[in-house]
Each structure stands twice: as structure tokens, then as C-alpha cells.
Amino acid sequence: MAEFLSDAWLTELADRASSVAGPSEVRLVIQQVVVDGDGPERAYGVVLDVGQVRIEPGRTVAPDVTFTQDRETAAAIARGDLSAQAAFLAGRLRIGGDVHLLAEQAAHLATVADIFAEVRAATTW
């Protein structure tokens, strides 16, 4: 079991992503940024690229959308205890970039979330 946001966890996400096909008509780069108090941020990108899904550790070069949140919020969203919409409305999640593109791709993003269910189930929070 990998700890949430650890290098091992990102590797598990990347391995899982590379083993499945993503939505064939989607090109979208989502940057996840998790800030942890005064500590360093943890960032990774979820890249959907015409049938492929990739996880890229660190900051991506040109994200379409960026989600920024604290660790507690990121964990709650990742576990499914809190929706991104509820976190945003509560001021716990900041969204930058092309929000319209994100909304247009919402149905495809739901299928991508299912890809990572195995990793979520085995994650140490």
C-alpha cells in the first residue's frame, strides 16, 4: 500500500493509467497542486491524450486546468468523501485555467476516475 501523494503512489497511478485506454477524443491536461502548510507543494499532472492516460510527476508544462488545494482537501476528494464541486464552493479548492474545457469534458473525466479505483482502495491516507 502506497501513502497518498508519495512517489510510490504516483508510480502506482502512472502504472494503472498506462494499462488502460482513455477517452479517444479527448486532449486535456489537468495539473493537481497540493500545498501542505509551510511544507513543499506536491504536484502531478493527469494527461488525457487521444486514448492515452498518463500521470506526470511535478508541474506540467502547459496545463489546461489547475486544481490547487491543501492535503486534507485533496485526500477527501481522492477518497470520494468530498466532491470537487463542494470543495470549490467551500473555498477549499481553487481552479485555474480553461474551466469551460473542463466542463465540456466532465463525462470523460468520470470514466478516468474509475481507472484509479484500485489505487484508491489500496492507498494509505
mmCIF file of N, CA and C in Angstrom:
data_model
loop_
_atom_site.group_PDB
_atom_site.id
_atom_site.type_symbol
_atom_site.label_atom_id
_atom_site.label_comp_id
_atom_site.label_asym_id
_atom_site.label_seq_id
_atom_site.Cartn_x
_atom_site.Cartn_y
_atom_site.Cartn_z
ATOM 1 N N MET A 1 0.829 -1.188 0.000
ATOM 2 C CA MET A 1 0.000 0.000 0.000
ATOM 3 C C MET A 1 0.870 1.246 0.000
ATOM 4 N N ALA A 2 0.590 2.132 -0.906
ATOM 5 C CA ALA A 2 1.360 3.362 -1.000
ATOM 6 C C ALA A 2 0.640 4.488 -0.262
ATOM 7 N N GLU A 3 1.434 5.381 0.312
ATOM 8 C CA GLU A 3 0.880 6.531 1.004
ATOM 9 C C GLU A 3 0.467 7.596 -0.019
ATOM 10 N N PHE A 4 -0.680 8.206 0.227
ATOM 11 C CA PHE A 4 -1.209 9.253 -0.631
ATOM 12 C C PHE A 4 -0.145 10.310 -0.924
ATOM 13 N N LEU A 5 0.025 10.624 -2.190
ATOM 14 C CA LEU A 5 0.944 11.632 -2.723
ATOM 15 C C LEU A 5 2.423 11.259 -2.657
ATOM 16 N N SER A 6 2.754 10.072 -2.193
ATOM 17 C CA SER A 6 4.156 9.649 -2.167
ATOM 18 C C SER A 6 4.617 9.317 -3.591
ATOM 19 N N ASP A 7 5.924 9.204 -3.767
ATOM 20 C CA ASP A 7 6.458 8.803 -5.072
ATOM 21 C C ASP A 7 5.901 7.444 -5.482
ATOM 22 N N ALA A 8 5.797 6.521 -4.514
ATOM 23 C CA ALA A 8 5.260 5.187 -4.816
ATOM 24 C C ALA A 8 3.806 5.278 -5.269
ATOM 25 N N TRP A 9 3.041 6.161 -4.644
ATOM 26 C CA TRP A 9 1.635 6.340 -5.017
ATOM 27 C C TRP A 9 1.520 6.878 -6.446
ATOM 28 N N LEU A 10 2.349 7.873 -6.774
ATOM 29 C CA LEU A 10 2.339 8.412 -8.130
ATOM 30 C C LEU A 10 2.746 7.353 -9.149
ATOM 31 N N THR A 11 3.686 6.504 -8.778
ATOM 32 C CA THR A 11 4.097 5.413 -9.671
ATOM 33 C C THR A 11 2.948 4.444 -9.885
ATOM 34 N N GLU A 12 2.214 4.124 -8.814
ATOM 35 C CA GLU A 12 1.052 3.233 -8.953
ATOM 36 C C GLU A 12 -0.012 3.860 -9.858
ATOM 37 N N LEU A 13 -0.256 5.158 -9.691
ATOM 38 C CA LEU A 13 -1.205 5.840 -10.576
ATOM 39 C C LEU A 13 -0.735 5.758 -12.025
ATOM 40 N N ALA A 14 0.548 6.037 -12.235
ATOM 41 C CA ALA A 14 1.101 6.024 -13.594
ATOM 42 C C ALA A 14 1.008 4.637 -14.213
ATOM 43 N N ASP A 15 1.325 3.607 -13.425
ATOM 44 C CA ASP A 15 1.241 2.232 -13.931
ATOM 45 C C ASP A 15 -0.192 1.880 -14.313
ATOM 46 N N ARG A 16 -1.122 2.261 -13.457
ATOM 47 C CA ARG A 16 -2.533 1.965 -13.726
ATOM 48 C C ARG A 16 -2.997 2.721 -14.970
ATOM 49 N N ALA A 17 -2.625 3.984 -15.063
ATOM 50 C CA ALA A 17 -3.040 4.799 -16.206
ATOM 51 C C ALA A 17 -2.520 4.221 -17.513
ATOM 52 N N SER A 18 -1.282 3.751 -17.505
ATOM 53 C CA SER A 18 -0.687 3.244 -18.743
ATOM 54 C C SER A 18 -1.271 1.903 -19.168
ATOM 55 N N SER A 19 -1.994 1.246 -18.269
ATOM 56 C CA SER A 19 -2.523 -0.080 -18.580
ATOM 57 C C SER A 19 -3.932 -0.041 -19.172
ATOM 58 N N VAL A 20 -4.517 1.146 -19.289
ATOM 59 C CA VAL A 20 -5.883 1.248 -19.808
ATOM 60 C C VAL A 20 -5.957 2.327 -20.882
ATOM 61 N N ALA A 21 -6.985 2.240 -21.691
ATOM 62 C CA ALA A 21 -7.214 3.263 -22.709
ATOM 63 C C ALA A 21 -8.107 4.339 -22.124
ATOM 64 N N GLY A 22 -7.780 5.564 -22.449
ATOM 65 C CA GLY A 22 -8.612 6.685 -22.036
ATOM 66 C C GLY A 22 -9.579 7.045 -23.142
ATOM 67 N N PRO A 23 -10.358 8.092 -22.930
ATOM 68 C CA PRO A 23 -11.299 8.547 -23.959
ATOM 69 C C PRO A 23 -10.558 8.903 -25.247
ATOM 70 N N SER A 24 -11.011 8.378 -26.366
ATOM 71 C CA SER A 24 -10.263 8.519 -27.617
ATOM 72 C C SER A 24 -10.324 9.913 -28.221
ATOM 73 N N GLU A 25 -11.304 10.709 -27.849
ATOM 74 C CA GLU A 25 -11.454 12.014 -28.487
ATOM 75 C C GLU A 25 -11.037 13.188 -27.601
ATOM 76 N N VAL A 26 -10.345 12.911 -26.518
ATOM 77 C CA VAL A 26 -10.058 13.954 -25.534
ATOM 78 C C VAL A 26 -8.571 14.277 -25.482
ATOM 79 N N ARG A 27 -8.279 15.575 -25.450
ATOM 80 C CA ARG A 27 -6.938 16.082 -25.132
ATOM 81 C C ARG A 27 -7.127 17.076 -23.999
ATOM 82 N N LEU A 28 -6.580 16.746 -22.846
ATOM 83 C CA LEU A 28 -6.762 17.583 -21.671
ATOM 84 C C LEU A 28 -5.627 17.315 -20.696
ATOM 85 N N VAL A 29 -5.056 18.381 -20.135
ATOM 86 C CA VAL A 29 -4.012 18.254 -19.123
ATOM 87 C C VAL A 29 -4.511 18.926 -17.853
ATOM 88 N N ILE A 30 -4.620 18.139 -16.795
ATOM 89 C CA ILE A 30 -5.077 18.644 -15.503
ATOM 90 C C ILE A 30 -3.906 18.618 -14.541
ATOM 91 N N GLN A 31 -3.559 19.771 -14.030
ATOM 92 C CA GLN A 31 -2.483 19.897 -13.045
ATOM 93 C C GLN A 31 -3.095 19.842 -11.652
ATOM 94 N N GLN A 32 -2.605 18.948 -10.833
ATOM 95 C CA GLN A 32 -3.003 18.864 -9.428
ATOM 96 C C GLN A 32 -1.872 19.452 -8.597
ATOM 97 N N VAL A 33 -2.192 20.413 -7.749
ATOM 98 C CA VAL A 33 -1.209 21.011 -6.858
ATOM 99 C C VAL A 33 -1.752 20.899 -5.440
ATOM 100 N N VAL A 34 -0.967 20.256 -4.584
ATOM 101 C CA VAL A 34 -1.363 20.076 -3.193
ATOM 102 C C VAL A 34 -0.354 20.815 -2.327
ATOM 103 N N VAL A 35 -0.853 21.754 -1.552
ATOM 104 C CA VAL A 35 0.001 22.523 -0.650
ATOM 105 C C VAL A 35 -0.216 21.987 0.757
ATOM 106 N N ASP A 36 0.858 21.941 1.513
ATOM 107 C CA ASP A 36 0.806 21.316 2.837
ATOM 108 C C ASP A 36 1.382 22.276 3.870
ATOM 109 N N GLY A 37 0.581 23.251 4.284
ATOM 110 C CA GLY A 37 1.061 24.205 5.278
ATOM 111 C C GLY A 37 2.284 24.940 4.774
ATOM 112 N N ASP A 38 3.337 24.935 5.594
ATOM 113 C CA ASP A 38 4.580 25.596 5.211
ATOM 114 C C ASP A 38 5.511 24.675 4.438
ATOM 115 N N GLY A 39 5.106 23.416 4.262
ATOM 116 C CA GLY A 39 5.951 22.449 3.568
ATOM 117 C C GLY A 39 5.906 22.641 2.066
ATOM 118 N N PRO A 40 6.679 21.844 1.361
ATOM 119 C CA PRO A 40 6.720 21.965 -0.101
ATOM 120 C C PRO A 40 5.412 21.476 -0.730
ATOM 121 N N GLU A 41 5.106 22.016 -1.885
ATOM 122 C CA GLU A 41 3.928 21.538 -2.590
ATOM 123 C C GLU A 41 4.219 20.189 -3.222
ATOM 124 N N ARG A 42 3.160 19.469 -3.520
ATOM 125 C CA ARG A 42 3.265 18.215 -4.259
ATOM 126 C C ARG A 42 2.394 18.398 -5.493
ATOM 127 N N ALA A 43 2.955 18.185 -6.661
ATOM 128 C CA ALA A 43 2.205 18.416 -7.895
ATOM 129 C C ALA A 43 2.354 17.219 -8.823
ATOM 130 N N TYR A 44 1.305 16.998 -9.599
ATOM 131 C CA TYR A 44 1.350 15.986 -10.651
ATOM 132 C C TYR A 44 0.296 16.338 -11.691
ATOM 133 N N GLY A 45 0.513 15.868 -12.891
ATOM 134 C CA GLY A 45 -0.431 16.119 -13.971
ATOM 135 C C GLY A 45 -1.134 14.844 -14.386
ATOM 136 N N VAL A 46 -2.394 14.977 -14.713
ATOM 137 C CA VAL A 46 -3.170 13.901 -15.317
ATOM 138 C C VAL A 46 -3.368 14.315 -16.769
ATOM 139 N N VAL A 47 -2.791 13.540 -17.667
ATOM 140 C CA VAL A 47 -2.791 13.895 -19.080
ATOM 141 C C VAL A 47 -3.668 12.907 -19.843
ATOM 142 N N LEU A 48 -4.699 13.422 -20.473
ATOM 143 C CA LEU A 48 -5.537 12.632 -21.366
ATOM 144 C C LEU A 48 -5.173 13.052 -22.775
ATOM 145 N N ASP A 49 -4.701 12.100 -23.562
ATOM 146 C CA ASP A 49 -4.186 12.439 -24.881
ATOM 147 C C ASP A 49 -4.636 11.414 -25.909
ATOM 148 N N VAL A 50 -5.807 11.622 -26.453
ATOM 149 C CA VAL A 50 -6.358 10.819 -27.530
ATOM 150 C C VAL A 50 -6.170 9.317 -27.288
ATOM 151 N N GLY A 51 -6.844 8.819 -26.278
ATOM 152 C CA GLY A 51 -6.826 7.390 -25.988
ATOM 153 C C GLY A 51 -5.815 6.958 -24.952
ATOM 154 N N GLN A 52 -4.928 7.832 -24.559
ATOM 155 C CA GLN A 52 -3.934 7.511 -23.538
ATOM 156 C C GLN A 52 -4.184 8.348 -22.296
ATOM 157 N N VAL A 53 -3.857 7.746 -21.151
ATOM 158 C CA VAL A 53 -3.887 8.477 -19.890
ATOM 159 C C VAL A 53 -2.502 8.345 -19.280
ATOM 160 N N ARG A 54 -1.926 9.473 -18.886
ATOM 161 C CA ARG A 54 -0.601 9.453 -18.269
ATOM 162 C C ARG A 54 -0.630 10.274 -16.987
ATOM 163 N N ILE A 55 0.225 9.885 -16.075
ATOM 164 C CA ILE A 55 0.476 10.661 -14.868
ATOM 165 C C ILE A 55 1.895 11.198 -14.991
ATOM 166 N N GLU A 56 2.043 12.501 -14.820
ATOM 167 C CA GLU A 56 3.359 13.121 -14.895
ATOM 168 C C GLU A 56 3.666 13.776 -13.559
ATOM 169 N N PRO A 57 4.663 13.271 -12.826
ATOM 170 C CA PRO A 57 5.022 13.889 -11.547
ATOM 171 C C PRO A 57 5.518 15.318 -11.741
ATOM 172 N N GLY A 58 5.255 16.167 -10.783
ATOM 173 C CA GLY A 58 5.709 17.546 -10.827
ATOM 174 C C GLY A 58 4.768 18.433 -11.613
ATOM 175 N N ARG A 59 5.236 19.627 -11.879
ATOM 176 C CA ARG A 59 4.448 20.602 -12.644
ATOM 177 C C ARG A 59 4.497 20.242 -14.123
ATOM 178 N N THR A 60 3.361 20.281 -14.782
ATOM 179 C CA THR A 60 3.306 20.041 -16.219
ATOM 180 C C THR A 60 3.621 21.343 -16.948
ATOM 181 N N VAL A 61 4.019 21.225 -18.186
ATOM 182 C CA VAL A 61 4.463 22.384 -18.944
ATOM 183 C C VAL A 61 3.309 23.326 -19.282
ATOM 184 N N ALA A 62 2.210 22.800 -19.778
ATOM 185 C CA ALA A 62 1.102 23.650 -20.229
ATOM 186 C C ALA A 62 -0.239 23.042 -19.832
ATOM 187 N N PRO A 63 -0.603 23.123 -18.547
ATOM 188 C CA PRO A 63 -1.887 22.529 -18.145
ATOM 189 C C PRO A 63 -3.065 23.333 -18.704
ATOM 190 N N ASP A 64 -4.136 22.615 -19.027
ATOM 191 C CA ASP A 64 -5.371 23.282 -19.424
ATOM 192 C C ASP A 64 -6.106 23.810 -18.200
ATOM 193 N N VAL A 65 -6.062 23.034 -17.122
ATOM 194 C CA VAL A 65 -6.751 23.363 -15.879
ATOM 195 C C VAL A 65 -5.828 23.019 -14.719
ATOM 196 N N THR A 66 -5.849 23.847 -13.696
ATOM 197 C CA THR A 66 -5.063 23.574 -12.496
ATOM 198 C C THR A 66 -5.976 23.574 -11.282
ATOM 199 N N PHE A 67 -5.889 22.501 -10.491
ATOM 200 C CA PHE A 67 -6.588 22.403 -9.212
ATOM 201 C C PHE A 67 -5.559 22.596 -8.110
ATOM 202 N N THR A 68 -5.828 23.506 -7.195
ATOM 203 C CA THR A 68 -4.933 23.737 -6.068
ATOM 204 C C THR A 68 -5.729 23.585 -4.787
ATOM 205 N N GLN A 69 -5.207 22.766 -3.861
ATOM 206 C CA GLN A 69 -5.890 22.500 -2.609
ATOM 207 C C GLN A 69 -4.890 22.084 -1.550
ATOM 208 N N ASP A 70 -5.341 22.073 -0.285
ATOM 209 C CA ASP A 70 -4.471 21.563 0.765
ATOM 210 C C ASP A 70 -4.567 20.033 0.794
ATOM 211 N N ARG A 71 -3.684 19.426 1.554
ATOM 212 C CA ARG A 71 -3.602 17.965 1.595
ATOM 213 C C ARG A 71 -4.902 17.335 2.085
ATOM 214 N N GLU A 72 -5.493 17.912 3.115
ATOM 215 C CA GLU A 72 -6.738 17.359 3.666
ATOM 216 C C GLU A 72 -7.845 17.342 2.610
ATOM 217 N N THR A 73 -7.967 18.434 1.889
ATOM 218 C CA THR A 73 -8.987 18.521 0.842
ATOM 219 C C THR A 73 -8.676 17.547 -0.291
ATOM 220 N N ALA A 74 -7.422 17.485 -0.713
ATOM 221 C CA ALA A 74 -7.030 16.569 -1.792
ATOM 222 C C ALA A 74 -7.339 15.130 -1.420
ATOM 223 N N ALA A 75 -7.043 14.755 -0.183
ATOM 224 C CA ALA A 75 -7.313 13.387 0.263
ATOM 225 C C ALA A 75 -8.813 13.110 0.299
ATOM 226 N N ALA A 76 -9.594 14.059 0.791
ATOM 227 C CA ALA A 76 -11.049 13.869 0.865
ATOM 228 C C ALA A 76 -11.648 13.710 -0.532
ATOM 229 N N ILE A 77 -11.172 14.507 -1.481
ATOM 230 C CA ILE A 77 -11.658 14.390 -2.859
ATOM 231 C C ILE A 77 -11.220 13.049 -3.448
ATOM 232 N N ALA A 78 -9.966 12.679 -3.261
ATOM 233 C CA ALA A 78 -9.442 11.426 -3.828
ATOM 234 C C ALA A 78 -10.155 10.202 -3.258
ATOM 235 N N ARG A 79 -10.496 10.249 -1.974
ATOM 236 C CA ARG A 79 -11.225 9.127 -1.351
ATOM 237 C C ARG A 79 -12.681 9.071 -1.784
ATOM 238 N N GLY A 80 -13.194 10.183 -2.292
ATOM 239 C CA GLY A 80 -14.608 10.242 -2.649
ATOM 240 C C GLY A 80 -15.477 10.737 -1.512
ATOM 241 N N ASP A 81 -14.855 11.260 -0.450
ATOM 242 C CA ASP A 81 -15.601 11.783 0.693
ATOM 243 C C ASP A 81 -16.113 13.195 0.444
ATOM 244 N N LEU A 82 -15.546 13.884 -0.519
ATOM 245 C CA LEU A 82 -15.886 15.268 -0.823
ATOM 246 C C LEU A 82 -15.815 15.447 -2.335
ATOM 247 N N SER A 83 -16.833 16.048 -2.911
ATOM 248 C CA SER A 83 -16.777 16.293 -4.354
ATOM 249 C C SER A 83 -15.938 17.532 -4.619
ATOM 250 N N ALA A 84 -15.352 17.586 -5.792
ATOM 251 C CA ALA A 84 -14.585 18.769 -6.178
ATOM 252 C C ALA A 84 -15.491 20.000 -6.196
ATOM 253 N N GLN A 85 -16.734 19.819 -6.624
ATOM 254 C CA GLN A 85 -17.664 20.945 -6.658
ATOM 255 C C GLN A 85 -17.914 21.494 -5.256
ATOM 256 N N ALA A 86 -18.142 20.613 -4.293
ATOM 257 C CA ALA A 86 -18.383 21.047 -2.911
ATOM 258 C C ALA A 86 -17.141 21.720 -2.335
ATOM 259 N N ALA A 87 -15.966 21.172 -2.635
ATOM 260 C CA ALA A 87 -14.720 21.767 -2.150
ATOM 261 C C ALA A 87 -14.529 23.159 -2.752
ATOM 262 N N PHE A 88 -14.842 23.309 -4.030
ATOM 263 C CA PHE A 88 -14.722 24.610 -4.687
ATOM 264 C C PHE A 88 -15.677 25.626 -4.059
ATOM 265 N N LEU A 89 -16.932 25.214 -3.881
ATOM 266 C CA LEU A 89 -17.926 26.126 -3.310
ATOM 267 C C LEU A 89 -17.584 26.515 -1.875
ATOM 268 N N ALA A 90 -16.902 25.633 -1.157
ATOM 269 C CA ALA A 90 -16.498 25.918 0.222
ATOM 270 C C ALA A 90 -15.187 26.703 0.291
ATOM 271 N N GLY A 91 -14.592 26.993 -0.862
ATOM 272 C CA GLY A 91 -13.341 27.744 -0.883
ATOM 273 C C GLY A 91 -12.121 26.900 -0.559
ATOM 274 N N ARG A 92 -12.256 25.588 -0.591
ATOM 275 C CA ARG A 92 -11.150 24.682 -0.265
ATOM 276 C C ARG A 92 -10.378 24.239 -1.505
ATOM 277 N N LEU A 93 -10.911 24.528 -2.680
ATOM 278 C CA LEU A 93 -10.291 24.136 -3.944
ATOM 279 C C LEU A 93 -10.300 25.343 -4.874
ATOM 280 N N ARG A 94 -9.137 25.663 -5.403
ATOM 281 C CA ARG A 94 -9.040 26.737 -6.388
ATOM 282 C C ARG A 94 -8.861 26.100 -7.764
ATOM 283 N N ILE A 95 -9.538 26.673 -8.738
ATOM 284 C CA ILE A 95 -9.473 26.157 -10.103
ATOM 285 C C ILE A 95 -9.001 27.283 -11.012
ATOM 286 N N GLY A 96 -7.971 26.982 -11.793
ATOM 287 C CA GLY A 96 -7.462 27.949 -12.748
ATOM 288 C C GLY A 96 -7.412 27.341 -14.130
ATOM 289 N N GLY A 97 -7.373 28.187 -15.124
ATOM 290 C CA GLY A 97 -7.262 27.705 -16.498
ATOM 291 C C GLY A 97 -8.597 27.711 -17.210
ATOM 292 N N ASP A 98 -8.753 26.802 -18.151
ATOM 293 C CA ASP A 98 -9.919 26.753 -19.028
ATOM 294 C C ASP A 98 -11.037 25.923 -18.392
ATOM 295 N N VAL A 99 -11.827 26.579 -17.562
ATOM 296 C CA VAL A 99 -12.904 25.892 -16.844
ATOM 297 C C VAL A 99 -13.979 25.400 -17.812
ATOM 298 N N HIS A 100 -14.176 26.116 -18.910
ATOM 299 C CA HIS A 100 -15.169 25.686 -19.910
ATOM 300 C C HIS A 100 -14.760 24.353 -20.544
ATOM 301 N N LEU A 101 -13.486 24.205 -20.850
ATOM 302 C CA LEU A 101 -12.998 22.937 -21.397
ATOM 303 C C LEU A 101 -13.199 21.818 -20.382
ATOM 304 N N LEU A 102 -12.921 22.107 -19.132
ATOM 305 C CA LEU A 102 -13.132 21.117 -18.071
ATOM 306 C C LEU A 102 -14.594 20.690 -18.032
ATOM 307 N N ALA A 103 -15.510 21.636 -18.085
ATOM 308 C CA ALA A 103 -16.940 21.323 -18.057
ATOM 309 C C ALA A 103 -17.352 20.496 -19.278
ATOM 310 N N GLU A 104 -16.790 20.835 -20.431
ATOM 311 C CA GLU A 104 -17.102 20.089 -21.652
ATOM 312 C C GLU A 104 -16.652 18.634 -21.567
ATOM 313 N N GLN A 105 -15.599 18.379 -20.829
ATOM 314 C CA GLN A 105 -15.027 17.028 -20.746
ATOM 315 C C GLN A 105 -15.467 16.265 -19.490
ATOM 316 N N ALA A 106 -16.427 16.785 -18.748
ATOM 317 C CA ALA A 106 -16.825 16.194 -17.464
ATOM 318 C C ALA A 106 -17.197 14.717 -17.576
ATOM 319 N N ALA A 107 -17.955 14.343 -18.583
ATOM 320 C CA ALA A 107 -18.366 12.944 -18.730
ATOM 321 C C ALA A 107 -17.162 12.031 -18.945
ATOM 322 N N HIS A 108 -16.187 12.504 -19.711
ATOM 323 C CA HIS A 108 -14.988 11.712 -19.948
ATOM 324 C C HIS A 108 -14.146 11.594 -18.685
ATOM 325 N N LEU A 109 -14.123 12.643 -17.894
ATOM 326 C CA LEU A 109 -13.335 12.623 -16.656
ATOM 327 C C LEU A 109 -13.890 11.624 -15.662
ATOM 328 N N ALA A 110 -15.184 11.414 -15.680
ATOM 329 C CA ALA A 110 -15.784 10.420 -14.783
ATOM 330 C C ALA A 110 -15.255 9.024 -15.098
ATOM 331 N N THR A 111 -15.051 8.717 -16.361
ATOM 332 C CA THR A 111 -14.512 7.396 -16.705
ATOM 333 C C THR A 111 -13.061 7.270 -16.273
ATOM 334 N N VAL A 112 -12.321 8.367 -16.315
ATOM 335 C CA VAL A 112 -10.922 8.343 -15.884
ATOM 336 C C VAL A 112 -10.837 8.117 -14.383
ATOM 337 N N ALA A 113 -11.732 8.705 -13.614
ATOM 338 C CA ALA A 113 -11.739 8.497 -12.167
ATOM 339 C C ALA A 113 -11.878 7.016 -11.837
ATOM 340 N N ASP A 114 -12.660 6.300 -12.609
ATOM 341 C CA ASP A 114 -12.845 4.867 -12.381
ATOM 342 C C ASP A 114 -11.555 4.085 -12.600
ATOM 343 N N ILE A 115 -10.685 4.583 -13.463
ATOM 344 C CA ILE A 115 -9.414 3.916 -13.738
ATOM 345 C C ILE A 115 -8.592 3.770 -12.462
ATOM 346 N N PHE A 116 -8.680 4.745 -11.581
ATOM 347 C CA PHE A 116 -7.835 4.778 -10.395
ATOM 348 C C PHE A 116 -8.483 4.180 -9.150
ATOM 349 N N ALA A 117 -9.635 3.541 -9.295
ATOM 350 C CA ALA A 117 -10.342 2.967 -8.141
ATOM 351 C C ALA A 117 -9.476 1.955 -7.383
ATOM 352 N N GLU A 118 -8.757 1.114 -8.101
ATOM 353 C CA GLU A 118 -7.884 0.117 -7.460
ATOM 354 C C GLU A 118 -6.806 0.773 -6.615
ATOM 355 N N VAL A 119 -6.219 1.812 -7.147
ATOM 356 C CA VAL A 119 -5.162 2.520 -6.415
ATOM 357 C C VAL A 119 -5.746 3.174 -5.178
ATOM 358 N N ARG A 120 -6.912 3.814 -5.314
ATOM 359 C CA ARG A 120 -7.563 4.443 -4.155
ATOM 360 C C ARG A 120 -7.814 3.439 -3.053
ATOM 361 N N ALA A 121 -8.301 2.259 -3.438
ATOM 362 C CA ALA A 121 -8.640 1.231 -2.458
ATOM 363 C C ALA A 121 -7.417 0.755 -1.686
ATOM 364 N N ALA A 122 -6.253 0.833 -2.294
ATOM 365 C CA ALA A 122 -5.023 0.347 -1.651
ATOM 366 C C ALA A 122 -4.166 1.464 -1.058
ATOM 367 N N THR A 123 -4.672 2.691 -1.088
ATOM 368 C CA THR A 123 -3.894 3.840 -0.614
ATOM 369 C C THR A 123 -3.957 3.977 0.897
ATOM 370 N N THR A 124 -2.832 4.319 1.496
ATOM 371 C CA THR A 124 -2.780 4.688 2.908
ATOM 372 C C THR A 124 -2.978 6.191 2.975
ATOM 373 N N TRP A 125 -4.005 6.595 3.694
ATOM 374 C CA TRP A 125 -4.347 8.016 3.745
ATOM 375 C C TRP A 125 -3.729 8.651 4.957
#
